[in-house]
Amino acid sequence: MGRFVVTETATGTDWAGWQRSWDRQQEAYMPDREERFRVMLDMVEALVGPEPRVLDLACGTGSITDRVLRRFPDAVSTGVDLDPALLTIAEG
């Protein structure tokens, strides 16, 4: 099964740092963001179980996909976004 992990790449770019920075910035707009993610993943698990196949539309930096795969190690997630900079962070 696929895994999505934000880590530092061989080029030396700190992708995990970029991800943390993005999450902090988004949290300023939506203070209950982590709780919303938790409830969303609770619903995913309740509806389809612990091995979901997720289509993460407008995935941005991969925040949701990262949480999906940390919570459900056997999940499969496909992220789609139009912003090449955010996708680069997600792929990192």
PDB file of N, CA and C in Angstrom:
ATOM      1  N   MET A   1       0.831  -1.175   0.000  1.00  0.00           N
ATOM      2  CA  MET A   1       0.000   0.000   0.000  1.00  0.00           C
ATOM      3  C   MET A   1       0.880   1.246   0.000  1.00  0.00           C
ATOM      4  N   GLY A   2       0.344   2.336  -0.503  1.00  0.00           N
ATOM      5  CA  GLY A   2       1.108   3.571  -0.618  1.00  0.00           C
ATOM      6  C   GLY A   2       1.251   4.294   0.706  1.00  0.00           C
ATOM      7  N   ARG A   3       2.321   5.025   0.811  1.00  0.00           N
ATOM      8  CA  ARG A   3       2.557   5.849   1.994  1.00  0.00           C
ATOM      9  C   ARG A   3       2.961   7.226   1.527  1.00  0.00           C
ATOM     10  N   PHE A   4       2.539   8.212   2.239  1.00  0.00           N
ATOM     11  CA  PHE A   4       2.901   9.595   1.966  1.00  0.00           C
ATOM     12  C   PHE A   4       3.522  10.131   3.231  1.00  0.00           C
ATOM     13  N   VAL A   5       4.810  10.408   3.203  1.00  0.00           N
ATOM     14  CA  VAL A   5       5.498  10.915   4.381  1.00  0.00           C
ATOM     15  C   VAL A   5       6.281  12.145   3.962  1.00  0.00           C
ATOM     16  N   VAL A   6       6.069  13.237   4.649  1.00  0.00           N
ATOM     17  CA  VAL A   6       6.809  14.460   4.356  1.00  0.00           C
ATOM     18  C   VAL A   6       8.129  14.388   5.118  1.00  0.00           C
ATOM     19  N   THR A   7       9.227  14.330   4.392  1.00  0.00           N
ATOM     20  CA  THR A   7      10.543  14.232   5.008  1.00  0.00           C
ATOM     21  C   THR A   7      11.519  15.132   4.270  1.00  0.00           C
ATOM     22  N   GLU A   8      12.707  15.238   4.797  1.00  0.00           N
ATOM     23  CA  GLU A   8      13.746  16.001   4.111  1.00  0.00           C
ATOM     24  C   GLU A   8      14.248  15.183   2.935  1.00  0.00           C
ATOM     25  N   THR A   9      14.410  15.826   1.792  1.00  0.00           N
ATOM     26  CA  THR A   9      14.868  15.124   0.598  1.00  0.00           C
ATOM     27  C   THR A   9      16.373  15.219   0.477  1.00  0.00           C
ATOM     28  N   ALA A  10      16.914  14.481  -0.483  1.00  0.00           N
ATOM     29  CA  ALA A  10      18.348  14.481  -0.719  1.00  0.00           C
ATOM     30  C   ALA A  10      18.859  15.859  -1.122  1.00  0.00           C
ATOM     31  N   THR A  11      17.994  16.696  -1.686  1.00  0.00           N
ATOM     32  CA  THR A  11      18.421  18.036  -2.101  1.00  0.00           C
ATOM     33  C   THR A  11      18.595  18.966  -0.910  1.00  0.00           C
ATOM     34  N   GLY A  12      18.232  18.525   0.280  1.00  0.00           N
ATOM     35  CA  GLY A  12      18.409  19.339   1.472  1.00  0.00           C
ATOM     36  C   GLY A  12      17.214  20.216   1.810  1.00  0.00           C
ATOM     37  N   THR A  13      16.149  20.140   1.040  1.00  0.00           N
ATOM     38  CA  THR A  13      14.964  20.929   1.339  1.00  0.00           C
ATOM     39  C   THR A  13      14.222  20.301   2.502  1.00  0.00           C
ATOM     40  N   ASP A  14      13.877  21.100   3.479  1.00  0.00           N
ATOM     41  CA  ASP A  14      13.174  20.615   4.663  1.00  0.00           C
ATOM     42  C   ASP A  14      11.664  20.631   4.393  1.00  0.00           C
ATOM     43  N   TRP A  15      11.164  19.594   3.722  1.00  0.00           N
ATOM     44  CA  TRP A  15       9.749  19.542   3.352  1.00  0.00           C
ATOM     45  C   TRP A  15       8.863  19.475   4.584  1.00  0.00           C
ATOM     46  N   ALA A  16       9.298  18.771   5.612  1.00  0.00           N
ATOM     47  CA  ALA A  16       8.504  18.705   6.846  1.00  0.00           C
ATOM     48  C   ALA A  16       8.381  20.095   7.469  1.00  0.00           C
ATOM     49  N   GLY A  17       9.434  20.885   7.397  1.00  0.00           N
ATOM     50  CA  GLY A  17       9.388  22.256   7.894  1.00  0.00           C
ATOM     51  C   GLY A  17       8.414  23.114   7.108  1.00  0.00           C
ATOM     52  N   TRP A  18       8.424  22.963   5.783  1.00  0.00           N
ATOM     53  CA  TRP A  18       7.459  23.677   4.950  1.00  0.00           C
ATOM     54  C   TRP A  18       6.041  23.282   5.318  1.00  0.00           C
ATOM     55  N   GLN A  19       5.824  21.989   5.540  1.00  0.00           N
ATOM     56  CA  GLN A  19       4.500  21.492   5.909  1.00  0.00           C
ATOM     57  C   GLN A  19       4.055  22.076   7.246  1.00  0.00           C
ATOM     58  N   ARG A  20       4.946  22.076   8.228  1.00  0.00           N
ATOM     59  CA  ARG A  20       4.616  22.646   9.546  1.00  0.00           C
ATOM     60  C   ARG A  20       4.286  24.133   9.425  1.00  0.00           C
ATOM     61  N   SER A  21       5.067  24.849   8.617  1.00  0.00           N
ATOM     62  CA  SER A  21       4.823  26.272   8.418  1.00  0.00           C
ATOM     63  C   SER A  21       3.447  26.508   7.798  1.00  0.00           C
ATOM     64  N   TRP A  22       3.098  25.708   6.801  1.00  0.00           N
ATOM     65  CA  TRP A  22       1.787  25.821   6.147  1.00  0.00           C
ATOM     66  C   TRP A  22       0.672  25.551   7.163  1.00  0.00           C
ATOM     67  N   ASP A  23       0.833  24.492   7.943  1.00  0.00           N
ATOM     68  CA  ASP A  23      -0.195  24.144   8.925  1.00  0.00           C
ATOM     69  C   ASP A  23      -0.376  25.262   9.955  1.00  0.00           C
ATOM     70  N   ARG A  24       0.737  25.855  10.426  1.00  0.00           N
ATOM     71  CA  ARG A  24       0.626  26.972  11.387  1.00  0.00           C
ATOM     72  C   ARG A  24      -0.121  28.145  10.762  1.00  0.00           C
ATOM     73  N   GLN A  25       0.185  28.460   9.507  1.00  0.00           N
ATOM     74  CA  GLN A  25      -0.475  29.567   8.829  1.00  0.00           C
ATOM     75  C   GLN A  25      -1.961  29.286   8.683  1.00  0.00           C
ATOM     76  N   GLN A  26      -2.331  28.069   8.313  1.00  0.00           N
ATOM     77  CA  GLN A  26      -3.735  27.712   8.145  1.00  0.00           C
ATOM     78  C   GLN A  26      -4.479  27.698   9.479  1.00  0.00           C
ATOM     79  N   GLU A  27      -3.803  27.303  10.526  1.00  0.00           N
ATOM     80  CA  GLU A  27      -4.415  27.267  11.858  1.00  0.00           C
ATOM     81  C   GLU A  27      -4.839  28.675  12.294  1.00  0.00           C
ATOM     82  N   ALA A  28      -4.131  29.701  11.840  1.00  0.00           N
ATOM     83  CA  ALA A  28      -4.500  31.080  12.170  1.00  0.00           C
ATOM     84  C   ALA A  28      -5.864  31.441  11.582  1.00  0.00           C
ATOM     85  N   TYR A  29      -6.196  30.868  10.433  1.00  0.00           N
ATOM     86  CA  TYR A  29      -7.484  31.127   9.792  1.00  0.00           C
ATOM     87  C   TYR A  29      -8.600  30.255  10.359  1.00  0.00           C
ATOM     88  N   MET A  30      -8.229  29.088  10.830  1.00  0.00           N
ATOM     89  CA  MET A  30      -9.218  28.131  11.311  1.00  0.00           C
ATOM     90  C   MET A  30      -8.676  27.477  12.592  1.00  0.00           C
ATOM     91  N   PRO A  31      -8.878  28.121  13.743  1.00  0.00           N
ATOM     92  CA  PRO A  31      -8.281  27.634  14.989  1.00  0.00           C
ATOM     93  C   PRO A  31      -8.656  26.200  15.358  1.00  0.00           C
ATOM     94  N   ASP A  32      -9.812  25.712  14.921  1.00  0.00           N
ATOM     95  CA  ASP A  32     -10.237  24.348  15.257  1.00  0.00           C
ATOM     96  C   ASP A  32      -9.920  23.358  14.137  1.00  0.00           C
ATOM     97  N   ARG A  33      -8.930  23.679  13.332  1.00  0.00           N
ATOM     98  CA  ARG A  33      -8.589  22.877  12.149  1.00  0.00           C
ATOM     99  C   ARG A  33      -8.269  21.414  12.492  1.00  0.00           C
ATOM    100  N   GLU A  34      -7.440  21.193  13.507  1.00  0.00           N
ATOM    101  CA  GLU A  34      -7.073  19.815  13.863  1.00  0.00           C
ATOM    102  C   GLU A  34      -8.286  19.019  14.333  1.00  0.00           C
ATOM    103  N   GLU A  35      -9.179  19.663  15.065  1.00  0.00           N
ATOM    104  CA  GLU A  35     -10.399  18.980  15.495  1.00  0.00           C
ATOM    105  C   GLU A  35     -11.254  18.611  14.295  1.00  0.00           C
ATOM    106  N   ARG A  36     -11.334  19.486  13.303  1.00  0.00           N
ATOM    107  CA  ARG A  36     -12.089  19.184  12.082  1.00  0.00           C
ATOM    108  C   ARG A  36     -11.474  17.996  11.352  1.00  0.00           C
ATOM    109  N   PHE A  37     -10.155  17.973  11.260  1.00  0.00           N
ATOM    110  CA  PHE A  37      -9.482  16.830  10.632  1.00  0.00           C
ATOM    111  C   PHE A  37      -9.812  15.542  11.379  1.00  0.00           C
ATOM    112  N   ARG A  38      -9.754  15.602  12.723  1.00  0.00           N
ATOM    113  CA  ARG A  38     -10.025  14.404  13.527  1.00  0.00           C
ATOM    114  C   ARG A  38     -11.438  13.892  13.276  1.00  0.00           C
ATOM    115  N   VAL A  39     -12.418  14.793  13.292  1.00  0.00           N
ATOM    116  CA  VAL A  39     -13.813  14.399  13.063  1.00  0.00           C
ATOM    117  C   VAL A  39     -13.972  13.831  11.651  1.00  0.00           C
ATOM    118  N   MET A  40     -13.344  14.464  10.669  1.00  0.00           N
ATOM    119  CA  MET A  40     -13.419  13.976   9.289  1.00  0.00           C
ATOM    120  C   MET A  40     -12.874  12.544   9.195  1.00  0.00           C
ATOM    121  N   LEU A  41     -11.736  12.289   9.835  1.00  0.00           N
ATOM    122  CA  LEU A  41     -11.151  10.954   9.779  1.00  0.00           C
ATOM    123  C   LEU A  41     -11.960   9.948  10.598  1.00  0.00           C
ATOM    124  N   ASP A  42     -12.590  10.396  11.680  1.00  0.00           N
ATOM    125  CA  ASP A  42     -13.507   9.521  12.427  1.00  0.00           C
ATOM    126  C   ASP A  42     -14.637   9.059  11.504  1.00  0.00           C
ATOM    127  N   MET A  43     -15.175   9.982  10.710  1.00  0.00           N
ATOM    128  CA  MET A  43     -16.267   9.651   9.785  1.00  0.00           C
ATOM    129  C   MET A  43     -15.789   8.707   8.681  1.00  0.00           C
ATOM    130  N   VAL A  44     -14.602   8.953   8.159  1.00  0.00           N
ATOM    131  CA  VAL A  44     -14.040   8.052   7.137  1.00  0.00           C
ATOM    132  C   VAL A  44     -13.958   6.642   7.703  1.00  0.00           C
ATOM    133  N   GLU A  45     -13.415   6.520   8.904  1.00  0.00           N
ATOM    134  CA  GLU A  45     -13.274   5.198   9.516  1.00  0.00           C
ATOM    135  C   GLU A  45     -14.631   4.551   9.769  1.00  0.00           C
ATOM    136  N   ALA A  46     -15.592   5.336  10.247  1.00  0.00           N
ATOM    137  CA  ALA A  46     -16.922   4.796  10.525  1.00  0.00           C
ATOM    138  C   ALA A  46     -17.613   4.306   9.254  1.00  0.00           C
ATOM    139  N   LEU A  47     -17.380   5.001   8.144  1.00  0.00           N
ATOM    140  CA  LEU A  47     -18.055   4.645   6.894  1.00  0.00           C
ATOM    141  C   LEU A  47     -17.366   3.555   6.097  1.00  0.00           C
ATOM    142  N   VAL A  48     -16.031   3.564   6.064  1.00  0.00           N
ATOM    143  CA  VAL A  48     -15.332   2.614   5.177  1.00  0.00           C
ATOM    144  C   VAL A  48     -14.272   1.775   5.873  1.00  0.00           C
ATOM    145  N   GLY A  49     -14.045   1.993   7.154  1.00  0.00           N
ATOM    146  CA  GLY A  49     -13.097   1.176   7.880  1.00  0.00           C
ATOM    147  C   GLY A  49     -11.688   1.740   7.876  1.00  0.00           C
ATOM    148  N   PRO A  50     -10.715   0.951   8.377  1.00  0.00           N
ATOM    149  CA  PRO A  50      -9.356   1.442   8.599  1.00  0.00           C
ATOM    150  C   PRO A  50      -8.422   1.382   7.381  1.00  0.00           C
ATOM    151  N   GLU A  51      -8.937   1.009   6.223  1.00  0.00           N
ATOM    152  CA  GLU A  51      -8.105   0.951   5.017  1.00  0.00           C
ATOM    153  C   GLU A  51      -8.776   1.717   3.873  1.00  0.00           C
ATOM    154  N   PRO A  52      -9.030   3.014   4.073  1.00  0.00           N
ATOM    155  CA  PRO A  52      -9.764   3.773   3.051  1.00  0.00           C
ATOM    156  C   PRO A  52      -8.925   4.064   1.812  1.00  0.00           C
ATOM    157  N   ARG A  53      -9.615   4.293   0.712  1.00  0.00           N
ATOM    158  CA  ARG A  53      -9.018   4.841  -0.509  1.00  0.00           C
ATOM    159  C   ARG A  53      -9.538   6.267  -0.579  1.00  0.00           C
ATOM    160  N   VAL A  54      -8.628   7.241  -0.527  1.00  0.00           N
ATOM    161  CA  VAL A  54      -8.999   8.643  -0.398  1.00  0.00           C
ATOM    162  C   VAL A  54      -8.560   9.420  -1.628  1.00  0.00           C
ATOM    163  N   LEU A  55      -9.458  10.250  -2.138  1.00  0.00           N
ATOM    164  CA  LEU A  55      -9.121  11.206  -3.189  1.00  0.00           C
ATOM    165  C   LEU A  55      -9.097  12.579  -2.525  1.00  0.00           C
ATOM    166  N   ASP A  56      -7.919  13.143  -2.384  1.00  0.00           N
ATOM    167  CA  ASP A  56      -7.717  14.416  -1.695  1.00  0.00           C
ATOM    168  C   ASP A  56      -7.682  15.528  -2.745  1.00  0.00           C
ATOM    169  N   LEU A  57      -8.874  16.077  -3.046  1.00  0.00           N
ATOM    170  CA  LEU A  57      -8.984  17.142  -4.041  1.00  0.00           C
ATOM    171  C   LEU A  57      -8.546  18.468  -3.439  1.00  0.00           C
ATOM    172  N   ALA A  58      -7.841  19.281  -4.235  1.00  0.00           N
ATOM    173  CA  ALA A  58      -7.265  20.540  -3.751  1.00  0.00           C
ATOM    174  C   ALA A  58      -6.398  20.239  -2.530  1.00  0.00           C
ATOM    175  N   CYS A  59      -5.519  19.261  -2.675  1.00  0.00           N
ATOM    176  CA  CYS A  59      -4.742  18.728  -1.555  1.00  0.00           C
ATOM    177  C   CYS A  59      -3.724  19.701  -0.985  1.00  0.00           C
ATOM    178  N   GLY A  60      -3.410  20.755  -1.721  1.00  0.00           N
ATOM    179  CA  GLY A  60      -2.439  21.709  -1.196  1.00  0.00           C
ATOM    180  C   GLY A  60      -1.126  21.034  -0.873  1.00  0.00           C
ATOM    181  N   THR A  61      -0.658  21.213   0.343  1.00  0.00           N
ATOM    182  CA  THR A  61       0.626  20.636   0.765  1.00  0.00           C
ATOM    183  C   THR A  61       0.507  19.194   1.236  1.00  0.00           C
ATOM    184  N   GLY A  62      -0.681  18.623   1.164  1.00  0.00           N
ATOM    185  CA  GLY A  62      -0.878  17.236   1.582  1.00  0.00           C
ATOM    186  C   GLY A  62      -1.227  17.081   3.047  1.00  0.00           C
ATOM    187  N   SER A  63      -1.722  18.121   3.677  1.00  0.00           N
ATOM    188  CA  SER A  63      -2.033  18.063   5.110  1.00  0.00           C
ATOM    189  C   SER A  63      -3.015  16.952   5.448  1.00  0.00           C
ATOM    190  N   ILE A  64      -4.070  16.844   4.664  1.00  0.00           N
ATOM    191  CA  ILE A  64      -5.067  15.807   4.959  1.00  0.00           C
ATOM    192  C   ILE A  64      -4.506  14.430   4.644  1.00  0.00           C
ATOM    193  N   THR A  65      -3.869  14.280   3.499  1.00  0.00           N
ATOM    194  CA  THR A  65      -3.290  12.986   3.138  1.00  0.00           C
ATOM    195  C   THR A  65      -2.283  12.533   4.186  1.00  0.00           C
ATOM    196  N   ASP A  66      -1.466  13.446   4.687  1.00  0.00           N
ATOM    197  CA  ASP A  66      -0.497  13.098   5.727  1.00  0.00           C
ATOM    198  C   ASP A  66      -1.204  12.545   6.960  1.00  0.00           C
ATOM    199  N   ARG A  67      -2.277  13.190   7.370  1.00  0.00           N
ATOM    200  CA  ARG A  67      -3.021  12.727   8.545  1.00  0.00           C
ATOM    201  C   ARG A  67      -3.734  11.403   8.274  1.00  0.00           C
ATOM    202  N   VAL A  68      -4.272  11.251   7.066  1.00  0.00           N
ATOM    203  CA  VAL A  68      -4.909   9.981   6.693  1.00  0.00           C
ATOM    204  C   VAL A  68      -3.917   8.838   6.829  1.00  0.00           C
ATOM    205  N   LEU A  69      -2.726   9.006   6.255  1.00  0.00           N
ATOM    206  CA  LEU A  69      -1.763   7.908   6.241  1.00  0.00           C
ATOM    207  C   LEU A  69      -1.103   7.668   7.589  1.00  0.00           C
ATOM    208  N   ARG A  70      -1.028   8.695   8.427  1.00  0.00           N
ATOM    209  CA  ARG A  70      -0.533   8.456   9.791  1.00  0.00           C
ATOM    210  C   ARG A  70      -1.558   7.683  10.602  1.00  0.00           C
ATOM    211  N   ARG A  71      -2.825   8.002  10.419  1.00  0.00           N
ATOM    212  CA  ARG A  71      -3.881   7.319  11.189  1.00  0.00           C
ATOM    213  C   ARG A  71      -4.195   5.933  10.623  1.00  0.00           C
ATOM    214  N   PHE A  72      -4.183   5.812   9.295  1.00  0.00           N
ATOM    215  CA  PHE A  72      -4.533   4.556   8.628  1.00  0.00           C
ATOM    216  C   PHE A  72      -3.351   4.104   7.772  1.00  0.00           C
ATOM    217  N   PRO A  73      -2.388   3.404   8.352  1.00  0.00           N
ATOM    218  CA  PRO A  73      -1.167   3.046   7.614  1.00  0.00           C
ATOM    219  C   PRO A  73      -1.408   2.251   6.329  1.00  0.00           C
ATOM    220  N   ASP A  74      -2.529   1.549   6.226  1.00  0.00           N
ATOM    221  CA  ASP A  74      -2.806   0.757   5.020  1.00  0.00           C
ATOM    222  C   ASP A  74      -3.721   1.482   4.042  1.00  0.00           C
ATOM    223  N   ALA A  75      -3.957   2.762   4.267  1.00  0.00           N
ATOM    224  CA  ALA A  75      -4.802   3.546   3.362  1.00  0.00           C
ATOM    225  C   ALA A  75      -4.048   3.846   2.062  1.00  0.00           C
ATOM    226  N   VAL A  76      -4.820   4.216   1.059  1.00  0.00           N
ATOM    227  CA  VAL A  76      -4.273   4.696  -0.210  1.00  0.00           C
ATOM    228  C   VAL A  76      -4.871   6.080  -0.417  1.00  0.00           C
ATOM    229  N   SER A  77      -4.026   7.068  -0.690  1.00  0.00           N
ATOM    230  CA  SER A  77      -4.512   8.422  -0.899  1.00  0.00           C
ATOM    231  C   SER A  77      -3.897   9.003  -2.164  1.00  0.00           C
ATOM    232  N   THR A  78      -4.735   9.648  -2.949  1.00  0.00           N
ATOM    233  CA  THR A  78      -4.288  10.329  -4.160  1.00  0.00           C
ATOM    234  C   THR A  78      -4.587  11.806  -3.995  1.00  0.00           C
ATOM    235  N   GLY A  79      -3.550  12.627  -4.076  1.00  0.00           N
ATOM    236  CA  GLY A  79      -3.712  14.066  -3.940  1.00  0.00           C
ATOM    237  C   GLY A  79      -3.702  14.752  -5.294  1.00  0.00           C
ATOM    238  N   VAL A  80      -4.620  15.705  -5.471  1.00  0.00           N
ATOM    239  CA  VAL A  80      -4.732  16.470  -6.714  1.00  0.00           C
ATOM    240  C   VAL A  80      -4.797  17.950  -6.357  1.00  0.00           C
ATOM    241  N   ASP A  81      -4.000  18.769  -7.043  1.00  0.00           N
ATOM    242  CA  ASP A  81      -4.031  20.210  -6.834  1.00  0.00           C
ATOM    243  C   ASP A  81      -3.490  20.895  -8.085  1.00  0.00           C
ATOM    244  N   LEU A  82      -3.935  22.117  -8.320  1.00  0.00           N
ATOM    245  CA  LEU A  82      -3.464  22.881  -9.477  1.00  0.00           C
ATOM    246  C   LEU A  82      -2.214  23.698  -9.180  1.00  0.00           C
ATOM    247  N   ASP A  83      -1.914  23.952  -7.908  1.00  0.00           N
ATOM    248  CA  ASP A  83      -0.786  24.800  -7.542  1.00  0.00           C
ATOM    249  C   ASP A  83       0.505  23.982  -7.506  1.00  0.00           C
ATOM    250  N   PRO A  84       1.416  24.221  -8.435  1.00  0.00           N
ATOM    251  CA  PRO A  84       2.638  23.413  -8.491  1.00  0.00           C
ATOM    252  C   PRO A  84       3.529  23.583  -7.261  1.00  0.00           C
ATOM    253  N   ALA A  85       3.527  24.753  -6.638  1.00  0.00           N
ATOM    254  CA  ALA A  85       4.347  24.946  -5.442  1.00  0.00           C
ATOM    255  C   ALA A  85       3.829  24.097  -4.285  1.00  0.00           C
ATOM    256  N   LEU A  86       2.511  24.095  -4.085  1.00  0.00           N
ATOM    257  CA  LEU A  86       1.942  23.277  -2.996  1.00  0.00           C
ATOM    258  C   LEU A  86       2.128  21.799  -3.276  1.00  0.00           C
ATOM    259  N   LEU A  87       1.972  21.388  -4.536  1.00  0.00           N
ATOM    260  CA  LEU A  87       2.192  19.982  -4.880  1.00  0.00           C
ATOM    261  C   LEU A  87       3.636  19.566  -4.642  1.00  0.00           C
ATOM    262  N   THR A  88       4.560  20.461  -4.885  1.00  0.00           N
ATOM    263  CA  THR A  88       5.975  20.146  -4.631  1.00  0.00           C
ATOM    264  C   THR A  88       6.193  19.865  -3.160  1.00  0.00           C
ATOM    265  N   ILE A  89       5.573  20.680  -2.298  1.00  0.00           N
ATOM    266  CA  ILE A  89       5.684  20.428  -0.859  1.00  0.00           C
ATOM    267  C   ILE A  89       5.042  19.088  -0.520  1.00  0.00           C
ATOM    268  N   ALA A  90       3.858  18.818  -1.074  1.00  0.00           N
ATOM    269  CA  ALA A  90       3.172  17.547  -0.808  1.00  0.00           C
ATOM    270  C   ALA A  90       4.010  16.363  -1.258  1.00  0.00           C
ATOM    271  N   GLU A  91       4.596  16.463  -2.426  1.00  0.00           N
ATOM    272  CA  GLU A  91       5.419  15.363  -2.942  1.00  0.00           C
ATOM    273  C   GLU A  91       6.709  15.199  -2.157  1.00  0.00           C
ATOM    274  N   GLY A  92       7.187  16.308  -1.562  1.00  0.00           N
ATOM    275  CA  GLY A  92       8.425  16.261  -0.771  1.00  0.00           C
ATOM    276  C   GLY A  92       8.293  15.377   0.423  1.00  0.00           C
TER     277      GLY A  92
END
